[in-house]
Structure formats: C-alpha cells, structure tokens
mmCIF file of C-alpha atoms and ligand atoms in Angstrom:
data_model
loop_
_atom_site.group_PDB
_atom_site.id
_atom_site.type_symbol
_atom_site.label_atom_id
_atom_site.label_comp_id
_atom_site.label_asym_id
_atom_site.label_seq_id
_atom_site.Cartn_x
_atom_site.Cartn_y
_atom_site.Cartn_z
ATOM 1 C CA MET A 1 0.851 67.264 -1.540
ATOM 2 C CA VAL A 2 3.608 66.976 1.039
ATOM 3 C CA SER A 3 3.569 63.334 2.051
ATOM 4 C CA THR A 4 2.770 62.551 5.661
ATOM 5 C CA THR A 5 5.874 60.400 5.864
ATOM 6 C CA GLU A 6 8.075 63.399 5.150
ATOM 7 C CA ILE A 7 7.011 65.212 8.282
ATOM 8 C CA GLN A 8 6.842 63.594 11.689
ATOM 9 C CA SER A 9 3.336 63.507 13.074
ATOM 10 C CA PRO A 10 3.054 66.037 15.923
ATOM 11 C CA ASP A 11 0.848 63.507 17.731
ATOM 12 C CA LYS A 12 3.808 61.126 17.960
ATOM 13 C CA ASP A 13 6.356 63.859 18.618
ATOM 14 C CA ALA A 14 4.935 65.352 21.738
ATOM 15 C CA GLY A 15 2.171 63.077 22.951
ATOM 16 C CA PHE A 16 -0.256 65.726 21.768
ATOM 17 C CA ASN A 17 -3.367 64.391 20.042
ATOM 18 C CA LEU A 18 -4.103 66.973 17.369
ATOM 19 C CA SER A 19 -7.040 65.056 15.889
ATOM 20 C CA ALA A 20 -8.802 64.995 19.249
ATOM 21 C CA TYR A 21 -7.937 68.661 19.855
ATOM 22 C CA LEU A 22 -9.309 69.733 16.473
ATOM 23 C CA ALA A 23 -12.443 67.582 16.833
ATOM 24 C CA GLU A 24 -13.196 69.061 20.261
ATOM 25 C CA LYS A 25 -12.642 72.663 19.168
ATOM 26 C CA GLN A 26 -14.518 72.160 15.878
ATOM 27 C CA ALA A 27 -17.558 70.907 17.818
ATOM 28 C CA LEU A 28 -17.471 73.959 20.103
ATOM 29 C CA VAL A 29 -17.122 76.332 17.156
ATOM 30 C CA GLU A 30 -19.927 74.627 15.176
ATOM 31 C CA ALA A 31 -22.310 74.963 18.118
ATOM 32 C CA ALA A 32 -21.344 78.604 18.741
ATOM 33 C CA LEU A 33 -21.750 79.480 15.047
ATOM 34 C CA ASP A 34 -25.149 77.801 14.905
ATOM 35 C CA ARG A 35 -26.329 79.783 17.965
ATOM 36 C CA SER A 36 -24.883 83.037 16.636
ATOM 37 C CA LEU A 37 -27.201 83.351 13.656
ATOM 38 C CA PRO A 38 -30.857 82.344 14.095
ATOM 39 C CA VAL A 39 -33.139 82.749 11.092
ATOM 40 C CA ALA A 40 -35.161 85.994 11.126
ATOM 41 C CA TYR A 41 -36.992 88.133 8.568
ATOM 42 C CA PRO A 42 -36.071 88.302 5.667
ATOM 43 C CA GLU A 43 -35.675 84.525 5.893
ATOM 44 C CA LYS A 44 -34.059 84.084 2.479
ATOM 45 C CA LEU A 45 -31.139 86.303 3.476
ATOM 46 C CA TYR A 46 -30.578 84.572 6.812
ATOM 47 C CA GLU A 47 -30.867 81.160 5.206
ATOM 48 C CA ALA A 48 -28.252 82.146 2.619
ATOM 49 C CA MET A 49 -25.940 83.388 5.393
ATOM 50 C CA ARG A 50 -26.425 80.186 7.380
ATOM 51 C CA TYR A 51 -26.061 77.976 4.274
ATOM 52 C CA SER A 52 -22.421 78.990 3.819
ATOM 53 C CA LEU A 53 -21.536 79.650 7.452
ATOM 54 C CA LEU A 54 -22.630 76.159 8.507
ATOM 55 C CA ALA A 55 -21.345 74.321 5.419
ATOM 56 C CA GLY A 56 -18.438 72.715 7.256
ATOM 57 C CA GLY A 57 -14.835 73.572 6.545
ATOM 58 C CA LYS A 58 -11.863 72.942 8.771
ATOM 59 C CA ARG A 59 -12.645 75.898 11.098
ATOM 60 C CA LEU A 60 -8.923 76.553 11.160
ATOM 61 C CA ARG A 61 -9.277 80.309 11.675
ATOM 62 C CA PRO A 62 -11.475 80.208 14.795
ATOM 63 C CA ILE A 63 -9.346 77.401 16.235
ATOM 64 C CA LEU A 64 -6.181 79.475 15.726
ATOM 65 C CA CYS A 65 -7.816 82.341 17.615
ATOM 66 C CA LEU A 66 -8.906 80.081 20.496
ATOM 67 C CA ALA A 67 -5.492 78.363 20.694
ATOM 68 C CA SER A 68 -3.653 81.662 20.701
ATOM 69 C CA CYS A 69 -5.884 83.089 23.427
ATOM 70 C CA GLU A 70 -5.300 80.022 25.607
ATOM 71 C CA LEU A 71 -1.539 80.117 24.973
ATOM 72 C CA ALA A 72 -1.501 83.721 26.222
ATOM 73 C CA GLY A 73 -3.392 82.812 29.415
ATOM 74 C CA GLY A 74 -6.948 83.625 28.286
ATOM 75 C CA THR A 75 -10.035 81.394 28.196
ATOM 76 C CA LEU A 76 -12.115 79.938 25.372
ATOM 77 C CA GLU A 77 -15.087 82.030 26.515
ATOM 78 C CA MET A 78 -13.126 85.272 26.098
ATOM 79 C CA ALA A 79 -12.250 84.448 22.493
ATOM 80 C CA MET A 80 -15.324 82.570 21.195
ATOM 81 C CA PRO A 81 -17.253 85.604 19.821
ATOM 82 C CA THR A 82 -14.130 86.770 17.951
ATOM 83 C CA ALA A 83 -13.435 83.208 16.774
ATOM 84 C CA CYS A 84 -16.978 83.018 15.331
ATOM 85 C CA ALA A 85 -16.598 86.465 13.763
ATOM 86 C CA LEU A 86 -13.396 85.334 12.030
ATOM 87 C CA GLU A 87 -15.240 82.386 10.505
ATOM 88 C CA MET A 88 -18.074 84.718 9.417
ATOM 89 C CA ILE A 89 -15.570 86.957 7.632
ATOM 90 C CA HIS A 90 -13.706 84.008 6.107
ATOM 91 C CA THR A 91 -17.053 82.626 4.886
ATOM 92 C CA MET A 92 -18.105 85.943 3.344
ATOM 93 C CA SER A 93 -14.783 86.131 1.509
ATOM 94 C CA LEU A 94 -15.431 82.633 0.092
ATOM 95 C CA ILE A 95 -18.984 83.575 -1.003
ATOM 96 C CA HIS A 96 -17.732 86.686 -2.824
ATOM 97 C CA ASP A 97 -14.650 84.912 -4.209
ATOM 98 C CA ASP A 98 -16.897 82.246 -5.806
ATOM 99 C CA LEU A 99 -19.079 84.805 -7.640
ATOM 100 C CA PRO A 100 -19.012 84.899 -11.461
ATOM 101 C CA ALA A 101 -17.341 88.344 -11.291
ATOM 102 C CA MET A 102 -14.395 86.775 -9.420
ATOM 103 C CA ASP A 103 -13.462 83.072 -9.429
ATOM 104 C CA ASN A 104 -16.799 81.860 -10.824
ATOM 105 C CA ASP A 105 -16.955 78.572 -8.942
ATOM 106 C CA ASP A 106 -19.863 76.151 -8.664
ATOM 107 C CA TYR A 107 -18.694 74.162 -5.650
ATOM 108 C CA ARG A 108 -17.313 75.072 -2.250
ATOM 109 C CA ARG A 109 -16.892 72.865 0.799
ATOM 110 C CA GLY A 110 -18.403 70.031 -1.235
ATOM 111 C CA LYS A 111 -21.678 71.911 -1.786
ATOM 112 C CA LEU A 112 -23.065 74.202 -4.482
ATOM 113 C CA THR A 113 -21.767 77.732 -4.038
ATOM 114 C CA ASN A 114 -24.011 80.344 -2.437
ATOM 115 C CA HIS A 115 -24.908 82.142 -5.678
ATOM 116 C CA LYS A 116 -25.745 78.823 -7.368
ATOM 117 C CA VAL A 117 -28.384 78.201 -4.690
ATOM 118 C CA TYR A 118 -29.650 81.718 -3.868
ATOM 119 C CA GLY A 119 -28.697 83.792 -6.927
ATOM 120 C CA GLU A 120 -25.956 86.389 -7.272
ATOM 121 C CA ASP A 121 -27.921 89.242 -5.691
ATOM 122 C CA ILE A 122 -28.619 87.363 -2.464
ATOM 123 C CA ALA A 123 -25.096 85.876 -2.383
ATOM 124 C CA ILE A 124 -23.561 89.373 -2.468
ATOM 125 C CA LEU A 125 -25.919 90.533 0.279
ATOM 126 C CA ALA A 126 -25.382 87.384 2.383
ATOM 127 C CA GLY A 127 -21.642 88.147 2.240
ATOM 128 C CA ASP A 128 -22.268 91.773 3.217
ATOM 129 C CA GLY A 129 -24.537 90.656 6.053
ATOM 130 C CA LEU A 130 -21.905 88.255 7.434
ATOM 131 C CA LEU A 131 -19.130 90.849 7.252
ATOM 132 C CA VAL A 132 -21.029 93.480 9.210
ATOM 133 C CA TYR A 133 -22.549 90.991 11.649
ATOM 134 C CA ALA A 134 -19.060 89.729 12.507
ATOM 135 C CA PHE A 135 -18.123 93.091 13.991
ATOM 136 C CA GLU A 136 -21.478 93.430 15.773
ATOM 137 C CA TRP A 137 -20.901 89.969 17.268
ATOM 138 C CA ILE A 138 -17.485 90.860 18.694
ATOM 139 C CA ALA A 139 -18.684 94.209 20.060
ATOM 140 C CA THR A 140 -21.844 92.896 21.715
ATOM 141 C CA GLN A 141 -20.912 89.354 22.796
ATOM 142 C CA THR A 142 -17.365 89.551 24.140
ATOM 143 C CA GLN A 143 -17.354 89.144 27.914
ATOM 144 C CA GLY A 144 -14.668 89.220 30.576
ATOM 145 C CA VAL A 145 -12.318 91.320 28.433
ATOM 146 C CA PRO A 146 -11.569 95.032 29.090
ATOM 147 C CA ALA A 147 -13.319 97.261 26.521
ATOM 148 C CA GLU A 148 -10.085 98.785 25.219
ATOM 149 C CA ARG A 149 -8.794 95.307 24.246
ATOM 150 C CA VAL A 150 -12.020 94.592 22.361
ATOM 151 C CA LEU A 151 -11.639 97.915 20.566
ATOM 152 C CA GLN A 152 -8.050 97.020 19.636
ATOM 153 C CA VAL A 153 -9.217 93.692 18.215
ATOM 154 C CA ILE A 154 -11.972 95.333 16.145
ATOM 155 C CA GLY A 155 -9.509 97.880 14.752
ATOM 156 C CA ARG A 156 -6.913 95.246 13.962
ATOM 157 C CA LEU A 157 -9.372 92.947 12.206
ATOM 158 C CA ALA A 158 -10.872 95.774 10.140
ATOM 159 C CA HIS A 159 -7.368 96.739 9.010
ATOM 160 C CA ALA A 160 -6.446 93.133 8.164
ATOM 161 C CA PHE A 161 -9.541 92.584 5.997
ATOM 162 C CA GLY A 162 -9.659 95.932 4.201
ATOM 163 C CA ALA A 163 -7.710 97.445 1.315
ATOM 164 C CA ALA A 164 -4.445 97.092 3.270
ATOM 165 C CA GLY A 165 -5.036 93.351 3.692
ATOM 166 C CA VAL A 166 -7.389 90.712 2.246
ATOM 167 C CA VAL A 167 -9.266 93.022 -0.153
ATOM 168 C CA GLY A 168 -5.996 94.462 -1.523
ATOM 169 C CA GLY A 169 -4.582 90.957 -1.980
ATOM 170 C CA GLN A 170 -7.697 89.856 -3.855
ATOM 171 C CA VAL A 171 -7.464 92.852 -6.216
ATOM 172 C CA VAL A 172 -3.850 92.104 -7.149
ATOM 173 C CA ASP A 173 -4.780 88.428 -7.530
ATOM 174 C CA LEU A 174 -7.576 89.280 -9.981
ATOM 175 C CA GLU A 175 -5.254 91.605 -11.907
ATOM 176 C CA SER A 176 -2.706 88.807 -12.178
ATOM 177 C CA GLU A 177 -5.020 86.360 -13.963
ATOM 178 C CA GLY A 178 -3.740 85.480 -17.419
ATOM 179 C CA LYS A 179 -0.260 86.698 -16.431
ATOM 180 C CA PRO A 180 1.726 83.551 -15.593
ATOM 181 C CA ASP A 181 4.970 85.589 -15.565
ATOM 182 C CA ILE A 182 4.254 87.888 -12.585
ATOM 183 C CA SER A 183 7.182 88.352 -10.216
ATOM 184 C CA LEU A 184 7.739 86.385 -7.046
ATOM 185 C CA GLU A 185 7.362 89.705 -5.209
ATOM 186 C CA THR A 186 3.828 90.183 -6.598
ATOM 187 C CA LEU A 187 2.909 86.574 -5.799
ATOM 188 C CA HIS A 188 4.218 87.102 -2.283
ATOM 189 C CA TYR A 189 2.133 90.288 -1.950
ATOM 190 C CA ILE A 190 -1.016 88.465 -3.110
ATOM 191 C CA HIS A 191 -0.681 85.650 -0.641
ATOM 192 C CA THR A 192 0.535 87.565 2.394
ATOM 193 C CA HIS A 193 -2.472 89.865 1.937
ATOM 194 C CA LYS A 194 -5.223 87.629 0.555
ATOM 195 C CA THR A 195 -4.630 84.656 2.874
ATOM 196 C CA GLY A 196 -1.891 85.602 5.334
ATOM 197 C CA ALA A 197 -3.530 88.742 6.730
ATOM 198 C CA LEU A 198 -6.596 86.818 7.890
ATOM 199 C CA LEU A 199 -4.555 84.044 9.524
ATOM 200 C CA GLU A 200 -2.371 86.631 11.254
ATOM 201 C CA ALA A 201 -5.488 88.412 12.509
ATOM 202 C CA CYS A 202 -6.801 85.136 13.967
ATOM 203 C CA VAL A 203 -3.688 84.523 16.014
ATOM 204 C CA SER A 204 -3.062 88.120 17.091
ATOM 205 C CA SER A 205 -6.696 88.750 18.079
ATOM 206 C CA GLY A 206 -6.684 85.688 20.363
ATOM 207 C CA ALA A 207 -3.508 86.906 22.050
ATOM 208 C CA LEU A 208 -4.775 90.503 22.302
ATOM 209 C CA LEU A 209 -7.985 89.376 24.002
ATOM 210 C CA ALA A 210 -5.896 87.516 26.576
ATOM 211 C CA GLY A 211 -3.828 90.653 27.230
ATOM 212 C CA ALA A 212 -0.571 89.195 25.885
ATOM 213 C CA PRO A 213 2.562 91.350 26.298
ATOM 214 C CA PRO A 214 4.165 92.872 23.123
ATOM 215 C CA GLU A 215 6.940 90.226 22.920
ATOM 216 C CA THR A 216 4.357 87.408 22.892
ATOM 217 C CA LEU A 217 2.254 89.245 20.315
ATOM 218 C CA GLN A 218 5.267 89.717 18.059
ATOM 219 C CA ARG A 219 6.267 86.064 18.265
ATOM 220 C CA LEU A 220 2.721 84.887 17.560
ATOM 221 C CA SER A 221 2.390 87.346 14.709
ATOM 222 C CA ARG A 222 5.602 86.029 13.072
ATOM 223 C CA TYR A 223 4.371 82.459 13.642
ATOM 224 C CA ALA A 224 1.118 83.340 11.863
ATOM 225 C CA GLU A 225 2.821 85.087 8.946
ATOM 226 C CA ASN A 226 4.945 82.015 8.331
ATOM 227 C CA ILE A 227 2.103 79.507 8.560
ATOM 228 C CA GLY A 228 -0.036 81.827 6.399
ATOM 229 C CA LEU A 229 2.449 81.680 3.565
ATOM 230 C CA ALA A 230 3.015 77.938 4.052
ATOM 231 C CA PHE A 231 -0.771 77.456 3.958
ATOM 232 C CA GLN A 232 -0.990 79.218 0.612
ATOM 233 C CA ILE A 233 1.964 77.320 -0.877
ATOM 234 C CA VAL A 234 0.209 74.073 0.114
ATOM 235 C CA ASP A 235 -3.039 75.415 -1.360
ATOM 236 C CA ASP A 236 -1.236 75.987 -4.662
ATOM 237 C CA ILE A 237 0.311 72.499 -4.486
ATOM 238 C CA LEU A 238 -3.091 70.923 -3.779
ATOM 239 C CA ASP A 239 -4.638 72.758 -6.722
ATOM 240 C CA VAL A 240 -2.218 70.768 -8.895
ATOM 241 C CA THR A 241 -2.129 67.441 -7.067
ATOM 242 C CA ALA A 242 -5.512 66.901 -5.345
ATOM 243 C CA THR A 243 -8.867 65.881 -6.815
ATOM 244 C CA ALA A 244 -12.008 68.019 -6.751
ATOM 245 C CA GLU A 245 -13.513 65.443 -4.390
ATOM 246 C CA GLN A 246 -10.666 65.885 -1.907
ATOM 247 C CA LEU A 247 -10.820 69.680 -2.166
ATOM 248 C CA GLY A 248 -14.607 70.087 -2.132
ATOM 249 C CA LYS A 249 -14.124 72.638 -4.945
ATOM 250 C CA THR A 250 -12.878 72.661 -8.525
ATOM 251 C CA ALA A 251 -9.261 71.477 -8.870
ATOM 252 C CA GLY A 252 -6.689 72.709 -11.405
ATOM 253 C CA LYS A 253 -8.194 76.202 -11.525
ATOM 254 C CA ASP A 254 -4.881 78.090 -11.269
ATOM 255 C CA LEU A 255 -3.524 76.427 -14.377
ATOM 256 C CA ARG A 256 -6.682 77.118 -16.363
ATOM 257 C CA ALA A 257 -6.744 80.780 -15.232
ATOM 258 C CA GLN A 258 -3.071 81.007 -16.287
ATOM 259 C CA LYS A 259 -2.172 82.144 -12.809
ATOM 260 C CA ALA A 260 1.346 82.220 -11.443
ATOM 261 C CA THR A 261 1.585 79.962 -8.403
ATOM 262 C CA PHE A 262 4.431 78.821 -6.188
ATOM 263 C CA PRO A 263 4.639 75.448 -7.995
ATOM 264 C CA SER A 264 4.659 77.202 -11.395
ATOM 265 C CA LEU A 265 7.507 79.510 -10.291
ATOM 266 C CA TRP A 266 9.514 77.069 -8.163
ATOM 267 C CA GLY A 267 8.337 73.589 -9.175
ATOM 268 C CA LEU A 268 6.599 71.147 -6.816
ATOM 269 C CA GLU A 269 9.638 69.907 -4.882
ATOM 270 C CA GLU A 270 11.007 73.369 -4.126
ATOM 271 C CA SER A 271 7.510 74.560 -3.139
ATOM 272 C CA LYS A 272 7.238 71.688 -0.641
ATOM 273 C CA ARG A 273 10.691 72.502 0.726
ATOM 274 C CA GLN A 274 9.809 76.167 1.165
ATOM 275 C CA ALA A 275 6.531 75.275 2.926
ATOM 276 C CA ARG A 276 8.395 72.959 5.313
ATOM 277 C CA GLN A 277 10.983 75.610 6.063
ATOM 278 C CA LEU A 278 8.315 78.223 6.808
ATOM 279 C CA VAL A 279 6.613 75.820 9.201
ATOM 280 C CA GLU A 280 9.925 75.132 10.979
ATOM 281 C CA GLU A 281 10.495 78.900 11.328
ATOM 282 C CA ALA A 282 6.945 79.320 12.625
ATOM 283 C CA LYS A 283 7.459 76.615 15.243
ATOM 284 C CA ALA A 284 10.769 78.159 16.345
ATOM 285 C CA GLU A 285 8.854 81.304 17.346
ATOM 286 C CA LEU A 286 6.838 79.192 19.798
ATOM 287 C CA GLU A 287 9.781 77.657 21.642
ATOM 288 C CA PRO A 288 9.693 79.981 24.680
ATOM 289 C CA PHE A 289 6.092 78.963 25.413
ATOM 290 C CA GLY A 290 6.861 75.261 26.019
ATOM 291 C CA GLN A 291 3.884 72.926 26.543
ATOM 292 C CA LYS A 292 1.378 75.763 26.186
ATOM 293 C CA ALA A 293 2.304 76.033 22.513
ATOM 294 C CA LEU A 294 1.604 72.373 21.648
ATOM 295 C CA PRO A 295 -1.698 73.098 19.828
ATOM 296 C CA LEU A 296 -0.149 75.846 17.676
ATOM 297 C CA GLN A 297 2.924 73.671 16.998
ATOM 298 C CA ALA A 298 0.708 70.809 15.860
ATOM 299 C CA ILE A 299 -1.506 73.093 13.746
ATOM 300 C CA ALA A 300 1.610 74.324 11.931
ATOM 301 C CA ASP A 301 2.472 70.715 11.017
ATOM 302 C CA PHE A 302 -1.142 70.024 10.062
ATOM 303 C CA ILE A 303 -1.016 72.877 7.549
ATOM 304 C CA ILE A 304 1.574 71.138 5.419
ATOM 305 C CA ASN A 305 0.243 67.626 5.965
ATOM 306 C CA ARG A 306 -3.332 68.421 4.941
ATOM 307 C CA SER A 307 -4.916 66.904 1.849
ATOM 308 C CA HIS A 308 -7.735 69.460 1.452
HETATM 309 C C1 GRG B 401 -12.756 90.113 3.583
HETATM 310 C C2 GRG B 401 -13.926 92.342 3.330
HETATM 311 C C3 GRG B 401 -13.464 91.090 2.725
HETATM 312 C C4 GRG B 401 -13.729 90.886 1.396
HETATM 313 C C5 GRG B 401 -13.403 89.664 0.638
HETATM 314 C C6 GRG B 401 -13.332 87.972 -2.110
HETATM 315 C C7 GRG B 401 -12.306 88.554 -1.208
HETATM 316 C C8 GRG B 401 -12.563 89.897 -0.606
HETATM 317 C C9 GRG B 401 -11.177 87.881 -0.881
HETATM 318 C C10 GRG B 401 -10.866 86.508 -1.294
HETATM 319 C C11 GRG B 401 -10.147 85.833 -0.184
HETATM 320 C C12 GRG B 401 -9.950 84.358 -0.422
HETATM 321 C C13 GRG B 401 -11.054 83.557 -0.982
HETATM 322 C C14 GRG B 401 -8.774 83.801 -0.084
HETATM 323 C C15 GRG B 401 -8.497 82.353 -0.202
HETATM 324 C C16 GRG B 401 -8.272 81.813 1.164
HETATM 325 C C17 GRG B 401 -8.235 80.315 1.215
HETATM 326 C C18 GRG B 401 -6.939 79.643 0.976
HETATM 327 C C19 GRG B 401 -9.371 79.642 1.466
HETATM 328 C C20 GRG B 401 -9.466 78.212 1.740
HETATM 329 O O1 GRG B 401 -9.351 78.082 3.145
HETATM 330 P P1 GRG B 401 -9.536 76.709 3.871
HETATM 331 O O2 GRG B 401 -8.775 75.640 3.147
HETATM 332 O O3 GRG B 401 -11.098 76.451 3.664
HETATM 333 O O4 GRG B 401 -9.229 76.885 5.327
HETATM 334 P P2 GRG B 401 -12.187 75.849 4.665
HETATM 335 O O5 GRG B 401 -13.362 75.514 3.766
HETATM 336 O O6 GRG B 401 -11.619 74.630 5.341
HETATM 337 O O7 GRG B 401 -12.540 76.929 5.647
#
C-alpha cells in the first residue's frame, strides 16, 4: 500500500476535513439506500437485494456523484436518487462478480457473499433486480432536474455499464485469467472499462444533473478517468500487500488466478509511482474550480492512501 507518509494528508493541506465529509455523506447515503428498498413480496428476493446493498462499503461511488453535483452548482437532493442507483449497480456487479462462474468468492465487505447466503439462483436474480431497479429509481425519484438531463444521465449510465463499459471489461478480465503475460494495453482496457467506466459515470452524472457546461464536464470526466485507473492500481497493490481482514474479502487472489496486474507488470514501487502521478493529474483538472473542488481533491488523495 502507498504509505500515508508519502502523500500529504489533504486534511492538513487545505483545512478540509475529509473524514468528517465522508462520514456525513456516508450517513446520508446509508439512510437513502435503506429507504429506497423496503421488503416486499417475494421477501427472499428483497432480503437478498438488501443484504448486499446495505452491507457497508465505502460508498465512494455515490459520494463522487454528490460531490460532483455540488461542485457544478447542484444540490444533494438533485443527485441523491442517482447516487443511490450507482451504489445499486456497483452492488449488483459485486454480487455477480463473486459467483462461482466468475470470481467464486466467499466473502465480500466482511460478510458471506450473497450466493453463500441465498444460493446462486437468488443471487443472480438479486443482482438483476438491483440493476433494473437502479434505473427505475433515477427515472421516478429525481426531482428539481429538467427531464432531458435525467434522460441524458440514464443513457450515459446504461452505456457505461453495458458491453462498451463494465460488462466488456469484465469479459476481457475473465478471458485473461491464467494468462500472466497479457499486454499492458489489455490490462489498461480491462481496468478502464471494468472499474473506470463506473467511476467516470458517477462523476459525470453528478455534473450533468447540475447542468454543468461542456468544459466542466470534460475536466471532471478526465479527473474521473485518472482516479479510476489509480483506484485499480491501488486495488492490485492491496491484493498483494493487505490482509483479508483489512480487505473484507479474500486477499492474494490475482496471484492465485495467475492474473496480470499492475504490480506484476511494473513492480510495486513503479505501480505506486504511477498511481500517485495519475492522482496528481486528476487534481490538476480541478484547479479552475478552487475551493469548490476540495472534496474531489481530497477523495483523489484518499484513493491512494486507502488500506481497503
Ligand atoms: C454492471 C451490468 C453490470 C454487470 C456486472 C460482474 C460484472 C458485470 C462486473 C464486475 C465489476 C467489478 C466487480 C469490478 C471491480 C470493482 C472494484 C474495484 C470493486 C471494489 O470497490 P470498492 O473498494 O468496494 O469501492 P466497496 O465495498 O467499498 O464498495
């Protein structure tokens, strides 16, 4: 992991208290997620959906959406349904990723995986239910935003998660198992699609909802692409250096699956350097926004300082 002494704490840098910011936004997101999905018939399905949706996690994706909306002059209320939908989609991707047909994992977010508790059939359907409900939630719950912006967000998210984004990245990732010699270009494709596309969608949807001008959208999109790749490099580093307890999931999986990772291609030190450089480039995109960009600046630093 990149040591916290290597990177100046954003809290000290700018008088911005990231821990308090994250705690406040996490509490808002938790409450909104809990309200978004009451149990109904068939109870087993809803319970399975709620089991994973409310299993904790950093809530980084909804917070990125909220922070981006506020940076662009919007309100938390405008972005909260989309922020919740992003967490629903992220959660469904984790449920499906953990299935025996994919990563075959027993633990996620420190708890048994969905299929271990509810069985594979219900886990697949809980994932399907969350994916579709996410779009229903944006379409029916977004208020105070012109309809054409909501439509743009729905279209953009669908594109980011489909074959041109997360799903495509996952396919190439699965195909690359047992091939530790894949090219850097393929590894880059996997991560910009499997992880980066969702993070980019979080930031751009928040800005779109706020009605951000094209220049702002482009800057935020480049910020998100850079932190998305840095996030994945750190994920690869943590898979090597962190314990299962810290991660809340099995550690050392990439090595066992004979997967190419950034540390396996570059080594640990170069991977850390690359992650730091990407974060610096991401933060440079935010410079014109001054104080309004403090949360996104601090989140970029948090991405490389995290231990799980
Ligand atoms: C999205 C339609 C659709 C299908 C899913 C299974 C699949 C297709 C994609 C897999 C995507 C995947 C699992 C990417 C890994 C992303 C990643 C680094 C997850 C860990 O994110 P954290 O650390 O986790 O933010 P928490 O638990 O904090 O939310």
